Amino acid sequence: MLVLFETPAGYAIFKLLNEKKLSKTEDLYEDFETPEKASSIVKLKHFRKFTDTAEALAATTAAVEGKLCKTLKKVLKKVVCPDLKEQLLVADAKLGNAIKDKFSISCVSNNNVQELIRCIRSQTESLLSGLTQKEFTAMALGLAHSLSRYKLKFSPDKVDTMIVQAVGLLDDLDKELNNYIMRCREWYGWHFPELGKIITDNIAFVKAIKVIGTRENTANTDLSDILPEDVEEKVKEAAEISMGTEISEDDILNIQNLCDQIIEISSYRNQLYEYLQSRMMAIAPNLTVLMGELIGARLISQAGSLVNLAKHPASTLQLLGAEKALFRALKMKRETPKYGLIYHATLIGQASTKNKGKMARMLAAKAALATRVDALGEDINVDLGGEHRSKLEARLRLLEEGNLRRISGSAKAKTKFEKYHVKSEIKEYPSTSDSTIPEKKKRKHSQAFAEEETEDVKPKIKKEKN
């Protein structure tokens, strides 16, 4: 029997001298305790050293994928093929099948072979002649670094890591911006409380504080670059009659420094959003067209990667992000949620309350198809996403207008459009029910006629009794 032993330095072919040892591997490690004992069980027949790191990297990547590299083919043709009767012991079963298909060599791969190769690895330095331990360690380290760089560069799972990190940072920036702006409004509100009610836009509010400073400077400050003319007039009028307290120059300086931080974070947030848009259109264009950049990026982040998202069925994608609500509903035996992160998509936002569940189900089905095309397809285009979006918009229009198609058994049956009356979803309080004046109920003509007949019948019954 021959043993194929793979090392970072090259390929080695060993001759198994005692084949009976392979059947009893429980105490095999005892026979490899010393180099002398190891040399009595296996003997080196051929060793092919790698010429450089590039050749070692090519051989390793091929072995990981279960394929034959050029170097291994040359070794097998030279050493193993002349002795076709010999069995070849291989550590990897996939590699053994590839060798068997290529050279018609009988390959064996099982737990006993794994144990034998593990024992050979413990005595590699003594069994491989002409290779020092220092040289072997250096080649192993170089191969490990090259393999790591190769996986980082060419792995399709690592490309969308940028999207996951970018959307996470975008959410963090939004939280920080909200905290900073809330603090700035509250802080400056002690001095000029009316300004916060007049200027509702946060960035315009911060820029106005930066330009104005204290409210005494408002009358002499030009705010035309920041605010419209009518809003600017309201600000100047409010500054003259403001009820705020007086603050020092040191206080307004710290508030303006906070405004600088808010403006810088806001500008960086805009740059990051543009970067996220470009990355999403490059990696998942169909999903972006169908659901938008932010929703698509959050779905990828929730799933872990684009490939993982493509593996999810449409039902899982529909509830992605609502796992807590789902398991709570299952535990309490209540209705399960209808949507997760996709609730914020524009198509679902345009639907009415009763149609949101239908749109979520349809959008999740189309998004699952678009994700698989983006992750596994070879051509990068947005034809599928655009086509699905137009179909969903037409379906939404049909649902909202109430034009339902009537399916008939005959092919000649035409679509029947039923009249649909829009019912308002907002319930109004009936003001007439507030009246305390009792209403007189009007009797109907038939009811009055029936009462007169009963009165005529009663005297007749009395006379008969008498």
Coordinates of C-alpha atoms in Angstrom, one line a residue:
M1 CA 0.0 0.0 0.0
L2 CA 1.1 3.5 -0.8
V3 CA 0.2 6.6 1.4
L4 CA -0.3 10.1 -0.1
F5 CA 1.0 12.6 2.5
E6 CA 0.4 16.3 1.8
T7 CA 2.7 18.9 3.5
P8 CA 3.2 22.7 3.1
A9 CA 6.6 21.9 1.5
G10 CA 5.3 19.4 -1.1
Y11 CA 3.8 15.9 -1.8
A12 CA 5.3 12.8 -0.2
I13 CA 4.5 9.1 -1.2
F14 CA 5.2 6.6 1.6
K15 CA 5.3 2.8 1.3
L16 CA 3.4 1.0 4.1
L17 CA 5.7 -1.8 5.1
N18 CA 3.3 -3.6 7.6
E19 CA -0.2 -3.6 6.3
K20 CA -1.6 -5.3 9.3
K21 CA -1.0 -2.2 11.4
L22 CA -3.7 -0.4 9.4
S23 CA -6.4 -2.8 10.7
K24 CA -5.5 -2.1 14.3
T25 CA -5.0 1.6 14.8
E26 CA -5.9 1.8 18.6
D27 CA -2.3 1.6 19.6
L28 CA -0.7 2.8 16.4
Y29 CA 0.7 6.0 18.0
E30 CA 3.0 3.8 20.2
D31 CA 4.7 2.6 17.0
F32 CA 5.5 6.2 16.0
E33 CA 6.9 7.3 19.4
T34 CA 10.5 7.3 18.0
P35 CA 11.9 7.8 14.5
E36 CA 13.3 4.3 14.5
K37 CA 9.9 2.7 15.1
A38 CA 8.2 5.0 12.5
S39 CA 10.8 4.0 9.8
S40 CA 10.0 0.3 10.4
I41 CA 6.3 0.9 9.5
V42 CA 6.5 3.4 6.6
K43 CA 9.3 4.2 4.2
L44 CA 9.6 7.3 2.0
K45 CA 9.3 6.4 -1.7
H46 CA 9.1 9.8 -3.4
F47 CA 9.1 13.5 -2.3
R48 CA 8.1 16.3 -4.6
K49 CA 9.0 19.7 -3.2
F50 CA 7.2 22.9 -4.2
T51 CA 9.3 25.4 -6.1
D52 CA 7.6 28.5 -4.7
T53 CA 4.7 29.8 -2.6
A54 CA 2.5 30.3 -5.7
E55 CA 2.7 26.6 -6.6
A56 CA 2.0 25.6 -2.9
L57 CA -1.1 27.9 -2.9
A58 CA -2.4 26.5 -6.2
A59 CA -2.0 22.9 -4.8
T60 CA -3.7 23.8 -1.5
T61 CA -6.7 25.5 -3.1
A62 CA -7.1 22.6 -5.4
A63 CA -7.0 20.2 -2.5
V64 CA -9.6 22.2 -0.6
E65 CA -12.0 22.0 -3.5
G66 CA -11.2 18.3 -4.0
K67 CA -9.5 18.7 -7.3
L68 CA -6.2 17.6 -8.8
C69 CA -3.4 20.1 -9.4
K70 CA -0.7 19.8 -12.0
T71 CA 2.0 19.0 -9.5
L72 CA 0.0 16.1 -8.0
K73 CA -0.8 14.7 -11.4
K74 CA 2.9 14.6 -12.3
V75 CA 3.7 12.8 -9.0
L76 CA 1.0 10.2 -9.5
K77 CA 2.0 9.5 -13.1
K78 CA 5.6 9.1 -12.1
V79 CA 5.2 7.0 -8.9
V80 CA 1.8 5.4 -8.6
C81 CA 0.7 4.7 -12.1
P82 CA 3.5 2.1 -12.8
D83 CA 2.2 0.2 -9.8
L84 CA -1.5 0.1 -10.5
K85 CA -2.0 -2.9 -8.3
E86 CA -1.1 -0.9 -5.3
Q87 CA -3.8 0.8 -3.2
L88 CA -3.4 4.5 -2.5
L89 CA -4.3 5.7 1.0
V90 CA -5.7 9.3 0.8
A91 CA -6.8 11.5 3.7
D92 CA -9.6 13.4 1.7
A93 CA -12.4 11.2 0.2
K94 CA -13.2 13.8 -2.5
L95 CA -9.5 13.9 -3.6
G96 CA -9.5 10.1 -3.6
N97 CA -12.6 10.0 -5.9
A98 CA -10.9 12.5 -8.3
I99 CA -7.7 10.4 -8.4
K100 CA -9.8 7.2 -9.1
D101 CA -11.7 8.9 -11.9
K102 CA -8.5 10.3 -13.5
F103 CA -6.1 7.4 -13.2
S104 CA -8.3 4.4 -12.3
I105 CA -6.3 3.9 -9.1
S106 CA -7.9 2.2 -6.1
C107 CA -8.1 4.8 -3.3
V108 CA -8.9 4.1 0.4
S109 CA -10.1 6.8 2.8
N110 CA -11.4 6.0 6.2
N111 CA -10.8 6.6 9.9
N112 CA -7.8 4.2 10.0
V113 CA -6.2 6.1 7.2
Q114 CA -6.7 9.3 9.1
E115 CA -5.1 7.9 12.2
L116 CA -2.1 6.6 10.1
I117 CA -1.5 10.0 8.5
R118 CA -1.8 11.7 11.9
C119 CA 1.0 9.4 13.2
I120 CA 3.1 10.2 10.1
R121 CA 2.7 13.9 10.7
S122 CA 4.1 13.5 14.3
Q123 CA 7.4 12.2 12.8
T124 CA 7.5 14.4 9.6
E125 CA 11.0 15.8 10.3
S126 CA 12.6 12.4 10.6
L127 CA 10.7 10.7 7.8
L128 CA 11.3 13.4 5.2
S129 CA 15.0 13.5 4.5
G130 CA 16.6 16.7 3.2
L131 CA 14.1 19.1 4.9
T132 CA 14.9 20.9 8.1
Q133 CA 12.4 21.9 10.7
K134 CA 13.1 25.6 10.3
E135 CA 12.6 25.4 6.5
F136 CA 9.4 23.4 7.0
T137 CA 8.0 26.0 9.5
A138 CA 8.8 28.9 7.2
M139 CA 7.0 27.3 4.3
A140 CA 4.0 26.5 6.4
L141 CA 3.7 30.1 7.6
G142 CA 4.1 31.5 4.1
L143 CA 1.4 29.2 2.8
A144 CA -1.0 30.0 5.6
H145 CA -0.6 33.8 4.9
S146 CA -1.0 33.3 1.2
L147 CA -4.1 31.1 1.6
S148 CA -5.7 33.7 4.0
R149 CA -5.1 36.5 1.5
Y150 CA -6.6 34.4 -1.3
K151 CA -9.7 33.6 0.6
L152 CA -10.2 37.3 1.6
K153 CA -9.7 38.4 -2.0
F154 CA -11.8 35.9 -3.9
S155 CA -14.4 34.8 -1.4
P156 CA -17.9 36.0 -2.6
D157 CA -19.1 36.0 1.0
K158 CA -16.6 38.7 2.0
V159 CA -17.7 41.3 -0.6
D160 CA -21.0 42.2 1.1
T161 CA -19.2 42.6 4.4
M162 CA -18.8 46.3 3.4
I163 CA -22.6 46.6 3.2
V164 CA -23.1 45.0 6.6
Q165 CA -20.6 47.4 8.2
A166 CA -21.9 50.5 6.3
V167 CA -25.6 50.0 7.2
G168 CA -24.6 49.3 10.9
L169 CA -22.6 52.5 11.0
L170 CA -25.4 54.4 9.3
D171 CA -27.9 53.3 12.0
D172 CA -25.4 54.3 14.7
L173 CA -24.8 57.7 13.2
D174 CA -28.6 58.3 13.1
K175 CA -28.9 57.5 16.8
E176 CA -26.0 59.8 17.7
L177 CA -27.4 62.6 15.5
N178 CA -30.8 62.4 17.2
N179 CA -29.2 62.5 20.7
Y180 CA -26.9 65.5 19.7
I181 CA -29.7 67.5 18.1
M182 CA -32.1 66.8 21.0
R183 CA -29.3 68.0 23.4
C184 CA -28.7 71.1 21.3
R185 CA -32.4 72.1 21.1
E186 CA -32.8 71.7 24.9
W187 CA -29.6 73.5 25.7
Y188 CA -30.2 76.5 23.4
G189 CA -33.9 76.5 24.3
W190 CA -33.1 78.0 27.7
H191 CA -31.8 81.1 25.9
F192 CA -34.1 81.3 22.8
P193 CA -37.0 78.8 23.2
E194 CA -39.0 80.3 20.3
L195 CA -36.4 79.4 17.7
G196 CA -37.0 75.7 18.1
K197 CA -40.8 76.1 17.3
I198 CA -40.2 78.3 14.3
I199 CA -37.4 76.2 12.6
T200 CA -38.5 72.6 12.5
D201 CA -35.6 71.3 10.2
N202 CA -32.7 70.1 12.5
I203 CA -29.8 71.0 10.2
A204 CA -31.2 74.5 9.5
F205 CA -31.8 75.0 13.2
V206 CA -28.1 74.1 14.0
K207 CA -26.8 76.3 11.2
A208 CA -28.9 79.2 12.5
I209 CA -27.5 78.8 16.0
K210 CA -24.0 78.7 14.5
V211 CA -24.6 82.0 12.7
I212 CA -26.7 83.9 15.3
G213 CA -24.9 83.1 18.5
T214 CA -26.8 85.0 21.2
R215 CA -30.3 86.2 20.4
E216 CA -29.3 89.9 20.6
N217 CA -27.4 89.4 17.3
T218 CA -30.4 88.2 15.4
A219 CA -31.5 91.6 14.1
N220 CA -28.1 92.3 12.5
T221 CA -27.6 88.7 11.2
D222 CA -28.3 87.7 7.6
L223 CA -30.0 84.3 7.5
S224 CA -31.1 84.3 3.8
D225 CA -28.6 81.5 3.0
I226 CA -30.2 79.2 5.6
L227 CA -33.9 80.2 5.9
P228 CA -36.6 81.5 3.6
E229 CA -37.6 85.2 3.9
D230 CA -40.8 84.7 5.8
V231 CA -39.2 82.3 8.3
E232 CA -36.3 84.8 8.8
E233 CA -38.7 87.6 9.6
K234 CA -40.5 85.4 12.2
V235 CA -37.1 84.6 13.8
K236 CA -36.2 88.2 14.1
E237 CA -39.5 89.2 15.5
A238 CA -39.4 86.4 18.1
A239 CA -35.9 87.4 19.1
E240 CA -37.1 90.8 20.2
I241 CA -39.8 89.5 22.5
S242 CA -38.1 86.2 23.6
M243 CA -38.7 84.9 27.1
G244 CA -35.4 83.0 27.4
T245 CA -32.7 83.5 30.0
E246 CA -29.4 85.3 29.5
I247 CA -26.3 83.1 28.9
S248 CA -22.6 84.0 28.8
E249 CA -20.2 83.9 25.9
D250 CA -18.6 80.7 27.2
D251 CA -22.0 79.0 27.2
I252 CA -22.7 80.0 23.6
L253 CA -19.2 78.9 22.5
N254 CA -19.8 75.4 23.8
I255 CA -23.2 75.3 22.1
Q256 CA -21.6 76.4 18.8
N257 CA -18.9 73.7 19.2
L258 CA -21.8 71.1 19.5
C259 CA -23.3 72.6 16.4
D260 CA -20.0 72.0 14.5
Q261 CA -20.0 68.4 15.5
I262 CA -23.6 67.9 14.3
I263 CA -22.9 69.5 10.9
E264 CA -19.8 67.3 10.5
I265 CA -21.6 64.1 11.4
S266 CA -24.5 65.0 9.1
S267 CA -22.2 65.6 6.1
Y268 CA -20.4 62.3 6.8
R269 CA -23.7 60.5 7.1
N270 CA -24.7 61.8 3.6
Q271 CA -21.4 60.6 2.2
L272 CA -21.8 57.2 3.8
Y273 CA -25.4 56.9 2.4
E274 CA -24.1 57.6 -1.1
Y275 CA -21.4 54.9 -0.6
L276 CA -24.0 52.4 0.5
Q277 CA -26.1 53.2 -2.6
S278 CA -23.2 52.6 -4.9
R279 CA -22.2 49.3 -3.2
M280 CA -25.8 48.0 -3.2
M281 CA -26.3 48.7 -6.9
A282 CA -23.0 46.9 -7.6
I283 CA -23.6 43.8 -5.4
A284 CA -27.4 43.4 -5.3
P285 CA -29.0 45.6 -8.1
N286 CA -32.3 43.7 -8.4
L287 CA -32.9 43.7 -4.7
T288 CA -32.1 47.4 -4.5
V289 CA -34.5 48.3 -7.3
L290 CA -37.3 46.2 -5.7
M291 CA -37.0 47.3 -2.1
G292 CA -34.6 50.2 -1.8
E293 CA -31.0 50.5 -0.6
L294 CA -31.6 50.7 3.1
I295 CA -34.1 47.9 3.4
G296 CA -32.0 45.6 1.1
A297 CA -28.9 46.4 3.2
R298 CA -30.6 45.7 6.4
L299 CA -31.9 42.4 5.1
I300 CA -28.4 41.4 4.1
S301 CA -27.1 42.5 7.5
Q302 CA -29.8 40.5 9.3
A303 CA -29.0 37.3 7.3
G304 CA -25.2 37.7 7.6
S305 CA -24.4 37.8 3.8
L306 CA -26.1 37.9 0.4
V307 CA -25.6 34.2 -0.1
N308 CA -27.2 33.4 3.2
L309 CA -30.1 35.7 2.3
A310 CA -30.5 33.9 -1.0
K311 CA -30.8 30.6 0.8
H312 CA -33.8 31.8 2.8
P313 CA -37.3 31.0 1.5
A314 CA -39.8 33.9 0.9
S315 CA -41.7 33.2 4.1
T316 CA -38.5 33.6 6.2
L317 CA -37.5 36.7 4.3
Q318 CA -41.0 38.2 4.9
L319 CA -40.5 37.8 8.7
L320 CA -36.8 38.7 8.9
G321 CA -36.3 41.1 11.7
A322 CA -39.5 40.1 13.6
E323 CA -38.2 36.9 15.2
K324 CA -39.1 38.0 18.8
A325 CA -42.7 38.9 17.8
L326 CA -43.0 35.6 15.9
F327 CA -41.8 33.4 18.8
R328 CA -43.9 35.4 21.3
A329 CA -47.0 34.8 19.2
L330 CA -46.3 31.1 18.9
K331 CA -45.7 30.8 22.6
M332 CA -48.9 32.8 23.5
K333 CA -50.9 31.1 20.7
R334 CA -51.8 34.4 19.1
E335 CA -51.7 35.6 15.5
T336 CA -48.2 35.7 14.0
P337 CA -46.8 38.9 12.5
K338 CA -47.2 39.5 8.8
Y339 CA -44.0 41.4 8.1
G340 CA -40.5 42.3 9.5
L341 CA -38.0 44.6 8.0
I342 CA -39.8 44.8 4.7
Y343 CA -42.6 46.7 6.4
H344 CA -40.6 49.9 5.7
A345 CA -40.5 49.3 1.9
T346 CA -42.3 51.9 -0.2
L347 CA -44.6 49.3 -1.9
I348 CA -46.0 48.2 1.5
G349 CA -46.2 51.8 2.7
Q350 CA -48.4 52.7 -0.2
A351 CA -50.9 49.9 0.6
S352 CA -53.9 50.4 2.9
T353 CA -54.1 48.6 6.2
K354 CA -56.1 45.6 4.9
N355 CA -53.8 45.1 1.9
K356 CA -50.4 45.4 3.7
G357 CA -50.3 41.7 4.5
K358 CA -50.9 40.7 0.9
M359 CA -48.3 43.1 -0.4
A360 CA -45.7 41.9 2.1
R361 CA -46.3 38.3 1.0
M362 CA -46.0 39.2 -2.7
L363 CA -43.0 41.5 -2.2
A364 CA -41.1 38.8 -0.2
A365 CA -41.7 36.2 -3.0
K366 CA -40.3 38.6 -5.6
A367 CA -37.4 39.7 -3.3
A368 CA -36.4 36.1 -2.8
L369 CA -36.1 35.6 -6.5
A370 CA -34.2 38.8 -7.0
T371 CA -31.8 37.9 -4.2
R372 CA -31.0 34.6 -5.8
V373 CA -30.3 36.2 -9.1
D374 CA -28.0 38.8 -7.5
A375 CA -26.1 36.2 -5.4
L376 CA -25.8 33.3 -7.9
G377 CA -26.4 34.9 -11.4
E378 CA -23.5 35.6 -13.7
D379 CA -25.0 38.7 -15.5
I380 CA -25.4 41.9 -13.5
N381 CA -28.5 43.8 -14.6
V382 CA -31.7 45.2 -13.1
D383 CA -34.2 43.8 -15.7
L384 CA -35.7 41.2 -13.2
G385 CA -36.0 43.7 -10.4
G386 CA -37.6 46.4 -12.6
E387 CA -40.1 43.9 -14.1
H388 CA -41.1 42.6 -10.7
R389 CA -41.6 46.1 -9.3
S390 CA -43.8 47.1 -12.2
K391 CA -45.9 44.0 -11.7
L392 CA -46.3 44.6 -8.0
E393 CA -47.2 48.3 -8.5
A394 CA -49.9 47.2 -11.0
R395 CA -51.2 44.6 -8.6
L396 CA -51.3 47.2 -5.8
R397 CA -53.2 49.6 -8.0
L398 CA -55.7 46.8 -8.7
L399 CA -56.2 46.0 -5.0
E400 CA -56.6 49.6 -4.0
E401 CA -59.1 50.4 -6.7
G402 CA -61.1 47.2 -6.0
N403 CA -61.1 45.9 -9.5
L404 CA -61.0 42.2 -8.9
R405 CA -60.7 39.7 -11.7
R406 CA -63.4 37.1 -12.0
I407 CA -61.9 33.8 -13.0
S408 CA -64.2 31.7 -15.3
G409 CA -64.0 28.2 -16.7
S410 CA -64.3 29.5 -20.3
A411 CA -61.4 31.2 -22.0
K412 CA -63.8 33.7 -23.7
A413 CA -65.0 35.1 -20.4
K414 CA -64.1 38.8 -20.0
T415 CA -62.9 40.5 -16.9
K416 CA -65.7 41.8 -14.8
F417 CA -65.1 45.1 -13.0
E418 CA -67.4 45.5 -10.0
K419 CA -68.3 48.9 -8.6
Y420 CA -66.2 49.6 -5.5
H421 CA -67.1 52.2 -2.9
V422 CA -64.2 53.5 -0.9
K423 CA -64.8 53.1 2.8
S424 CA -63.0 55.4 5.1
E425 CA -60.8 53.7 7.7
I426 CA -61.2 56.6 10.1
K427 CA -64.2 56.2 12.4
E428 CA -66.0 59.4 13.2
Y429 CA -67.9 60.1 16.5
P430 CA -71.6 60.6 15.9
S431 CA -72.4 64.0 17.4
T432 CA -76.1 63.5 17.3
S433 CA -75.8 61.0 20.1
D434 CA -74.9 63.8 22.5
S435 CA -78.5 65.2 22.5
T436 CA -80.5 64.5 25.8
I437 CA -83.9 65.5 24.3
P438 CA -86.0 62.4 24.0
E439 CA -87.2 61.6 20.5
K440 CA -90.8 60.7 19.8
K441 CA -91.1 57.6 17.9
K442 CA -93.4 57.8 14.9
R443 CA -95.8 54.9 14.5
K444 CA -96.1 53.4 11.1
H445 CA -99.4 53.4 9.3
S446 CA -99.6 49.5 9.4
Q447 CA -98.9 49.5 13.1
A448 CA -101.7 52.0 13.9
F449 CA -104.2 50.1 11.7
A450 CA -103.4 46.9 13.6
E451 CA -104.0 48.5 17.0
E452 CA -107.4 49.8 15.9
E453 CA -108.4 46.3 14.8
T454 CA -107.4 44.8 18.2
E455 CA -109.6 47.4 20.0
D456 CA -112.6 46.5 17.9
V457 CA -112.2 42.8 18.6
K458 CA -112.0 43.1 22.4
P459 CA -115.6 44.3 22.9
K460 CA -117.0 41.5 20.7
I461 CA -115.2 38.9 22.8
K462 CA -116.8 40.4 26.0
K463 CA -120.3 40.3 24.5
E464 CA -120.0 36.6 23.6
K465 CA -118.9 35.7 27.1
N466 CA -121.9 37.4 28.6

